[in-house]
């Protein structure tokens, strides 16, 4: 493998920064653990995501952020989870943070129609 990387790709590996492990243990990469047949979200990433969603929900309830910004944050995290096996986590997020997502979305759409939503990003 080292010869292939050196000859074909002109790459070399740092001696102390490589670990050869069985594929069934998965590879930690960009917040996910990639296995041969599936990908899951890393535990640390999941915990951080839930902490930030909780903080975002509190800001929304206190009126510090708008409905549009809260929904954008919620949908962003849901989008990240579509790239891995996370059905249970998605259900938890929907039940905990997004139970009124349709209602909130409808209220944002109506507010946009009537011009009552301020531009967040100018």
XYZ file of C-alpha atoms in Angstrom:
122
model
C 0.000 0.000 0.000
C 2.825 2.404 0.866
C 4.499 1.610 -2.453
C 1.252 2.268 -4.357
C 0.800 5.632 -2.653
C 4.403 6.622 -3.288
C 4.664 5.443 -6.903
C 1.204 6.033 -8.341
C -0.115 8.932 -6.290
C 3.163 10.541 -5.237
C 2.032 10.549 -1.607
C 3.790 9.441 1.519
C 2.373 8.599 4.951
C 3.589 9.991 8.232
C 5.068 7.104 10.210
C 3.447 7.976 13.548
C 0.081 9.157 12.227
C -1.196 5.986 10.597
C -3.181 3.199 12.173
C -4.079 0.047 10.332
C -7.300 -1.343 11.732
C -9.936 -3.797 10.573
C -12.633 -2.281 8.362
C -15.373 -3.433 10.735
C -14.124 -0.874 13.293
C -14.959 1.984 10.939
C -13.063 5.104 9.957
C -13.675 8.354 11.816
C -14.145 11.042 9.145
C -15.755 14.506 9.279
C -18.138 13.840 12.164
C -19.150 10.415 10.924
C -17.870 6.886 11.373
C -17.706 5.213 7.968
C -18.110 1.444 7.851
C -17.893 -0.728 4.716
C -21.681 -0.855 4.239
C -23.051 2.091 6.186
C -22.210 5.358 7.929
C -23.222 6.564 11.401
C -22.843 9.898 13.132
C -19.997 10.134 15.638
C -21.122 10.235 19.294
C -19.310 13.493 19.963
C -21.014 15.090 16.955
C -24.438 13.863 18.085
C -23.957 15.319 21.576
C -22.780 18.668 20.195
C -25.717 18.766 17.792
C -28.250 18.173 20.563
C -26.611 20.808 22.807
C -26.769 23.385 20.032
C -30.355 22.525 19.138
C -31.347 22.924 22.792
C -29.610 26.307 22.938
C -31.264 27.352 19.676
C -34.673 26.327 21.005
C -34.148 28.381 24.167
C -33.108 31.411 22.116
C -36.219 30.995 19.981
C -38.506 30.706 23.010
C -36.919 33.831 24.537
C -37.423 35.736 21.289
C -33.709 36.193 20.638
C -33.943 34.543 17.196
C -36.739 34.496 14.657
C -38.834 31.553 13.580
C -37.123 31.560 10.208
C -33.655 31.330 11.755
C -34.754 28.608 14.191
C -36.239 26.505 11.388
C -33.150 27.016 9.234
C -30.995 25.675 12.056
C -33.299 22.710 12.636
C -33.446 21.818 8.943
C -29.673 22.149 8.619
C -29.090 19.530 11.290
C -31.778 17.285 9.798
C -30.012 17.583 6.438
C -26.705 16.487 7.941
C -28.398 13.408 9.361
C -29.681 12.328 5.944
C -26.130 11.278 5.065
C -25.976 8.510 7.660
C -28.018 5.961 9.569
C -29.781 8.110 12.139
C -33.480 7.261 12.068
C -33.797 7.141 15.832
C -31.997 10.456 16.262
C -34.171 12.067 13.562
C -37.315 10.852 15.330
C -35.983 12.228 18.618
C -35.194 15.610 17.064
C -38.626 15.768 15.431
C -40.355 14.877 18.688
C -38.270 17.211 20.843
C -37.498 20.228 18.669
C -39.552 20.000 15.509
C -43.005 19.003 16.693
C -44.410 22.328 15.476
C -42.145 22.584 12.438
C -45.077 22.553 9.994
C -46.939 25.163 12.021
C -43.811 27.282 12.346
C -43.092 26.931 8.646
C -46.632 27.998 7.755
C -46.399 31.036 10.033
C -43.108 32.043 8.390
C -44.657 31.673 4.927
C -47.607 33.847 5.951
C -45.302 36.427 7.513
C -43.255 36.582 4.318
C -46.438 37.064 2.274
C -47.469 40.010 4.448
C -43.960 41.444 4.643
C -43.637 41.114 8.418
C -40.425 39.079 8.459
C -37.316 41.229 8.601
C -34.345 40.307 6.467
C -31.853 38.503 8.665
C -28.935 38.594 6.272
C -28.268 41.897 4.567
